[in-house]
Short mmCIF file of N, CA and C in Angstrom, two decimals:
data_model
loop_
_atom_site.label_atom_id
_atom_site.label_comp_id
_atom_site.label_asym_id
_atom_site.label_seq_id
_atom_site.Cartn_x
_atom_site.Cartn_y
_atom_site.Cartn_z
N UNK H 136 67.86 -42.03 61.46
CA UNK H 136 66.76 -41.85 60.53
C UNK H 136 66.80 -40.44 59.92
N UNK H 137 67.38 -39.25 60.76
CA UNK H 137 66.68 -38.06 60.18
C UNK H 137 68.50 -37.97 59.59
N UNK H 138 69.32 -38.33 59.82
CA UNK H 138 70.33 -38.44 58.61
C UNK H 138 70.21 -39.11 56.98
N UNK H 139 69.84 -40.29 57.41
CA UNK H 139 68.79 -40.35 55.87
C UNK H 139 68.22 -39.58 55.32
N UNK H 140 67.37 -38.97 55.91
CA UNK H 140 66.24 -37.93 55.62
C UNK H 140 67.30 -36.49 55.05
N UNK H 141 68.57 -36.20 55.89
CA UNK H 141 69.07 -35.07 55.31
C UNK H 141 69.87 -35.31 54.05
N UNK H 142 70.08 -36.70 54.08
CA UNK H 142 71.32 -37.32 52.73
C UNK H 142 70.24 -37.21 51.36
N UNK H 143 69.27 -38.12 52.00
CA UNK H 143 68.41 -37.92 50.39
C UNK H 143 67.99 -36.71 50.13
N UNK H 144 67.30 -35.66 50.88
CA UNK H 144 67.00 -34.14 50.05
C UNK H 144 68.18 -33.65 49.96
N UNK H 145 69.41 -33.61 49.71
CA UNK H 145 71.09 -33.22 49.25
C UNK H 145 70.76 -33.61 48.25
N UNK H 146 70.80 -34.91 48.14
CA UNK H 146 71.17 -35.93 47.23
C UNK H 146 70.01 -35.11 45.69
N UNK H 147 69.15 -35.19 46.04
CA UNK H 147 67.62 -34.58 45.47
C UNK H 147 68.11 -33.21 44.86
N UNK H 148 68.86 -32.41 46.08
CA UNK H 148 68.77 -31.13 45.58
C UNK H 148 70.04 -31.22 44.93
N UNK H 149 71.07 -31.76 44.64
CA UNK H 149 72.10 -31.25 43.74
C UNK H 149 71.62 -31.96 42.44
N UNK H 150 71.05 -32.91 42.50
CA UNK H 150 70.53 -33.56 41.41
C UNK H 150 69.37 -32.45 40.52
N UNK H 151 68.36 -31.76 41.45
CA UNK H 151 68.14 -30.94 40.61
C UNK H 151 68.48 -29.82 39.96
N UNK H 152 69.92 -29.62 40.80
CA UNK H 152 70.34 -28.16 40.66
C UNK H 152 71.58 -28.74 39.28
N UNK H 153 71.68 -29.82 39.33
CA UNK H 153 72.48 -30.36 38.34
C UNK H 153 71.67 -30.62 36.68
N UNK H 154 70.35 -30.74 36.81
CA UNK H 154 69.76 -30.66 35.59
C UNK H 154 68.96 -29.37 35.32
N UNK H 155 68.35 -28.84 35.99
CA UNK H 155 68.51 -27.38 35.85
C UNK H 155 69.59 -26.80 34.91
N UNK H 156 70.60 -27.37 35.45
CA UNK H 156 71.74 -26.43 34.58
C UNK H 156 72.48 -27.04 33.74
N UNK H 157 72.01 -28.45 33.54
CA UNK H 157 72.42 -28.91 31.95
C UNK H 157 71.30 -28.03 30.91
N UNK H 158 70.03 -28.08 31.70
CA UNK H 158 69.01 -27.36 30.69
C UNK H 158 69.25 -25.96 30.56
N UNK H 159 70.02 -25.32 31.04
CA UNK H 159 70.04 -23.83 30.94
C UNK H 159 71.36 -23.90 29.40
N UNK H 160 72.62 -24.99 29.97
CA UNK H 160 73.17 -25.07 29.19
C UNK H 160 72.82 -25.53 27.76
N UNK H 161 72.38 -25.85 27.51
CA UNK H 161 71.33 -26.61 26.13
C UNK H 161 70.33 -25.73 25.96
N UNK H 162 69.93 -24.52 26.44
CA UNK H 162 69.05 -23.32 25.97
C UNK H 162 70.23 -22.36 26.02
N UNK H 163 71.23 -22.30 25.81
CA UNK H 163 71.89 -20.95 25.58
C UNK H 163 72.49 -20.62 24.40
N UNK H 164 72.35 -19.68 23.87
CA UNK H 164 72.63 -19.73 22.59
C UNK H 164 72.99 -18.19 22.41
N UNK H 165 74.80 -18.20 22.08
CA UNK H 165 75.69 -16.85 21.69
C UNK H 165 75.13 -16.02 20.67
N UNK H 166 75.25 -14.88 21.02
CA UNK H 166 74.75 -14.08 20.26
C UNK H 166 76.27 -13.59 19.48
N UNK H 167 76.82 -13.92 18.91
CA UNK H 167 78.30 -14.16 18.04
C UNK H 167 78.04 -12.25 17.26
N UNK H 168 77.04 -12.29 16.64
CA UNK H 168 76.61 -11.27 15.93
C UNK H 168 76.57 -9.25 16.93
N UNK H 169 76.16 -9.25 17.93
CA UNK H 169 76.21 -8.04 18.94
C UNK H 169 76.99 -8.57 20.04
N UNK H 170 78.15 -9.19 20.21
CA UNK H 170 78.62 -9.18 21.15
C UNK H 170 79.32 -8.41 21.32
N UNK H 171 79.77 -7.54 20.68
CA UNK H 171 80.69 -6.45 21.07
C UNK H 171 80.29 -4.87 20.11
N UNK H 172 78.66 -5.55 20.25
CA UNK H 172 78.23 -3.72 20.19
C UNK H 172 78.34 -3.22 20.61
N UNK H 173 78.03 -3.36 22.28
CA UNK H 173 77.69 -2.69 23.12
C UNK H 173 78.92 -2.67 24.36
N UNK H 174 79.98 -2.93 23.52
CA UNK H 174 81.32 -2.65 24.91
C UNK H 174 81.67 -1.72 25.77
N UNK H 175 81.72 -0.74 25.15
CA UNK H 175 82.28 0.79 25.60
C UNK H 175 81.06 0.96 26.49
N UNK H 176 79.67 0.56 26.62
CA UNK H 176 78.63 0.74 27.94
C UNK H 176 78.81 -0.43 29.06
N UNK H 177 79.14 -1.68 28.55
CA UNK H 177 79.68 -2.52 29.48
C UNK H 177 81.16 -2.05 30.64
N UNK H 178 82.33 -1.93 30.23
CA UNK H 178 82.93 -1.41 30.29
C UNK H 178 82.52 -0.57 31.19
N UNK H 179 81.61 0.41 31.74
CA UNK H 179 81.56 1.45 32.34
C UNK H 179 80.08 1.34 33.45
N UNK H 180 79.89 0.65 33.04
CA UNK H 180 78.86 0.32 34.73
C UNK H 180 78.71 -1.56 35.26
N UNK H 181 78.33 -1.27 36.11
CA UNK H 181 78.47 -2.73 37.10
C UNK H 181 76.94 -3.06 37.49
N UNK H 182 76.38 -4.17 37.32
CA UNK H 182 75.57 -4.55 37.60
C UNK H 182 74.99 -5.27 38.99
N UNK H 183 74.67 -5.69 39.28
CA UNK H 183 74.11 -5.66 40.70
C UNK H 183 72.60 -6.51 40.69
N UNK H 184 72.70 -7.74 41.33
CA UNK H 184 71.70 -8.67 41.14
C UNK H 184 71.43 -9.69 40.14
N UNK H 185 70.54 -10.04 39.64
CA UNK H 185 70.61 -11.53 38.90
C UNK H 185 69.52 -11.06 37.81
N UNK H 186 69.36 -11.37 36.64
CA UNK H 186 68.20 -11.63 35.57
C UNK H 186 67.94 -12.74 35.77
N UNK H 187 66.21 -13.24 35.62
CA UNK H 187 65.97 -14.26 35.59
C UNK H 187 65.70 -14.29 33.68
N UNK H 188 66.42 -15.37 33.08
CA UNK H 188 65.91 -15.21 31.64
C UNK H 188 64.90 -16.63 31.45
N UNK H 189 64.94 -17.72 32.28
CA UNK H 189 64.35 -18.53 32.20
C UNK H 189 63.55 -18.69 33.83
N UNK H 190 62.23 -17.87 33.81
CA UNK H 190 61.62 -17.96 34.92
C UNK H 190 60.55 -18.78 35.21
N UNK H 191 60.50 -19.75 34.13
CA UNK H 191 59.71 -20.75 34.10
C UNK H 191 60.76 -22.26 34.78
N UNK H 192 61.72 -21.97 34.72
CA UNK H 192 62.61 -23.07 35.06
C UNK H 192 63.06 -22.63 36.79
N UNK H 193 62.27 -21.25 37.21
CA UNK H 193 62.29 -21.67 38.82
C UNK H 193 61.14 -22.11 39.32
N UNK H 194 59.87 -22.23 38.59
CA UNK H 194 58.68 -22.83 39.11
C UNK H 194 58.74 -24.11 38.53
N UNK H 195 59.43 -24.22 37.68
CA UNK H 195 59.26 -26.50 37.74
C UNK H 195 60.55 -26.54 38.83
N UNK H 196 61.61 -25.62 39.29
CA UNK H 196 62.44 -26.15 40.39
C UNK H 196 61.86 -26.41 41.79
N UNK H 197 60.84 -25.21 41.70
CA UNK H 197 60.17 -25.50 42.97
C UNK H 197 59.37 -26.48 43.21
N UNK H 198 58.81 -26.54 42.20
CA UNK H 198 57.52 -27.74 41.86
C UNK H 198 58.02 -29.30 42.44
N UNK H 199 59.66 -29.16 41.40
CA UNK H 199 60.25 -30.54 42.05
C UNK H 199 60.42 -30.73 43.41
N UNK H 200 60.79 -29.89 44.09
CA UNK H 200 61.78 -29.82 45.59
C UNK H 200 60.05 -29.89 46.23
N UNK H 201 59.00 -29.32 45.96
CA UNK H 201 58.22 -29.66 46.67
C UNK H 201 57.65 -31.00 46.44
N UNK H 202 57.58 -31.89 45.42
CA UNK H 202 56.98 -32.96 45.23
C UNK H 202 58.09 -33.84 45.84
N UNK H 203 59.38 -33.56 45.85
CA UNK H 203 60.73 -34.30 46.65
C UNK H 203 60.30 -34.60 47.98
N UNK H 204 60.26 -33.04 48.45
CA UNK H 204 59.91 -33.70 50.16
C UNK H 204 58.34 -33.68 50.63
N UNK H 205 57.36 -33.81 49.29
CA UNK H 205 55.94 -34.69 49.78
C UNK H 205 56.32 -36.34 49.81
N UNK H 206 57.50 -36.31 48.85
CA UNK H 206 57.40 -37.97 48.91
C UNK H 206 57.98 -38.81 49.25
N UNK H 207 59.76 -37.84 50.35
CA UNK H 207 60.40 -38.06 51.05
C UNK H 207 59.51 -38.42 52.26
N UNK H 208 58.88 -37.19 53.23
CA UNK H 208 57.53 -37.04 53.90
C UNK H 208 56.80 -38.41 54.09
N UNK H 209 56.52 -39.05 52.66
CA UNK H 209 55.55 -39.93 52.87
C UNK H 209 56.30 -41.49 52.98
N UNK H 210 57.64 -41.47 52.68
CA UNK H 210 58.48 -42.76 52.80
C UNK H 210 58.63 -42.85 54.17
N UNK H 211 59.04 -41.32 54.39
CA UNK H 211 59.41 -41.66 55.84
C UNK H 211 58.10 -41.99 57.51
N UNK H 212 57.16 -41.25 56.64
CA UNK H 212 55.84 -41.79 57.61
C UNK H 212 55.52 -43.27 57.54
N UNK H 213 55.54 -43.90 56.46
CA UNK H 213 55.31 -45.49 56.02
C UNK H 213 56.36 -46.41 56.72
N UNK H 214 57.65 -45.88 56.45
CA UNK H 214 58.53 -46.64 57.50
C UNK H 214 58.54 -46.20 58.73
N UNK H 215 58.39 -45.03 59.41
CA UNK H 215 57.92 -45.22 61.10
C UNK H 215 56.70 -45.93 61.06
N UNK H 216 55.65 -45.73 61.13
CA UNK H 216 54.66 -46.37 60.78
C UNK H 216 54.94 -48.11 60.65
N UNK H 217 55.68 -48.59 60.02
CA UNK H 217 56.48 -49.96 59.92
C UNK H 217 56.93 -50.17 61.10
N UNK H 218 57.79 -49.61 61.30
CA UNK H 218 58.68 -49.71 62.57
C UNK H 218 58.14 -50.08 63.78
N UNK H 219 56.87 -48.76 63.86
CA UNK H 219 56.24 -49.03 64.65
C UNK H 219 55.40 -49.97 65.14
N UNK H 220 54.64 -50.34 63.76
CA UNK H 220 53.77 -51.49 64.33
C UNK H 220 54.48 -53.01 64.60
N UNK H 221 55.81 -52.93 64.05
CA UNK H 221 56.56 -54.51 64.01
C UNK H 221 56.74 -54.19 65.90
N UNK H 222 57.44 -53.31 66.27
CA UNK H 222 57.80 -53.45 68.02
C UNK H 222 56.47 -53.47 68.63
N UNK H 223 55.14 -52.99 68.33
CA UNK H 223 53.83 -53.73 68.78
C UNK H 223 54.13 -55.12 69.18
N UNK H 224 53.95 -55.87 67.87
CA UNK H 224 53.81 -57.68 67.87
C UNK H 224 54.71 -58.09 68.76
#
């Protein structure tokens, strides 16, 4: 049972981590025009850590993964719950 339980939130989470990033891909858009203004400062320092440019797209990620395992949570209470009452009778 709790292998189920680990296959489907995988299953859940690459799926969201997989549209997440079609949508990042379909919001990105080259800046063709300053891409190589600013070389000679690139070039000479290293960055360190992450920008978030779309920080609205980690609160609908979370939003999902939490509504995932309220409703993983609740499949899996309904079928113990099942289970249970059939070995009653």
């Amino acid at each position: 049972m709790f292998g189920l339980f680990s296959a489907v939130v995988a299953v859940v989470y690459y799926l969201i981590q997989l549209i997440h990033g079609m949508v990042l891909t379909l919001a990105y858009v080259p800046d063709v025009v300053r891409a190589y203004e600013n070389a000679e400062v690139h070039n000479q320092q290293v960055s360190f850590g992450s920008v978030a440019s779309m920080p609205y797209l980690l609160v609908v990620e979370v939003a999902l993964f939490m509504l995932a395992g309220a409703t993983i949570t609740l499949i899996c209470n309904k079928v113990i719950h099942r289970l249970n009452s059939s070995n009653q009778v």
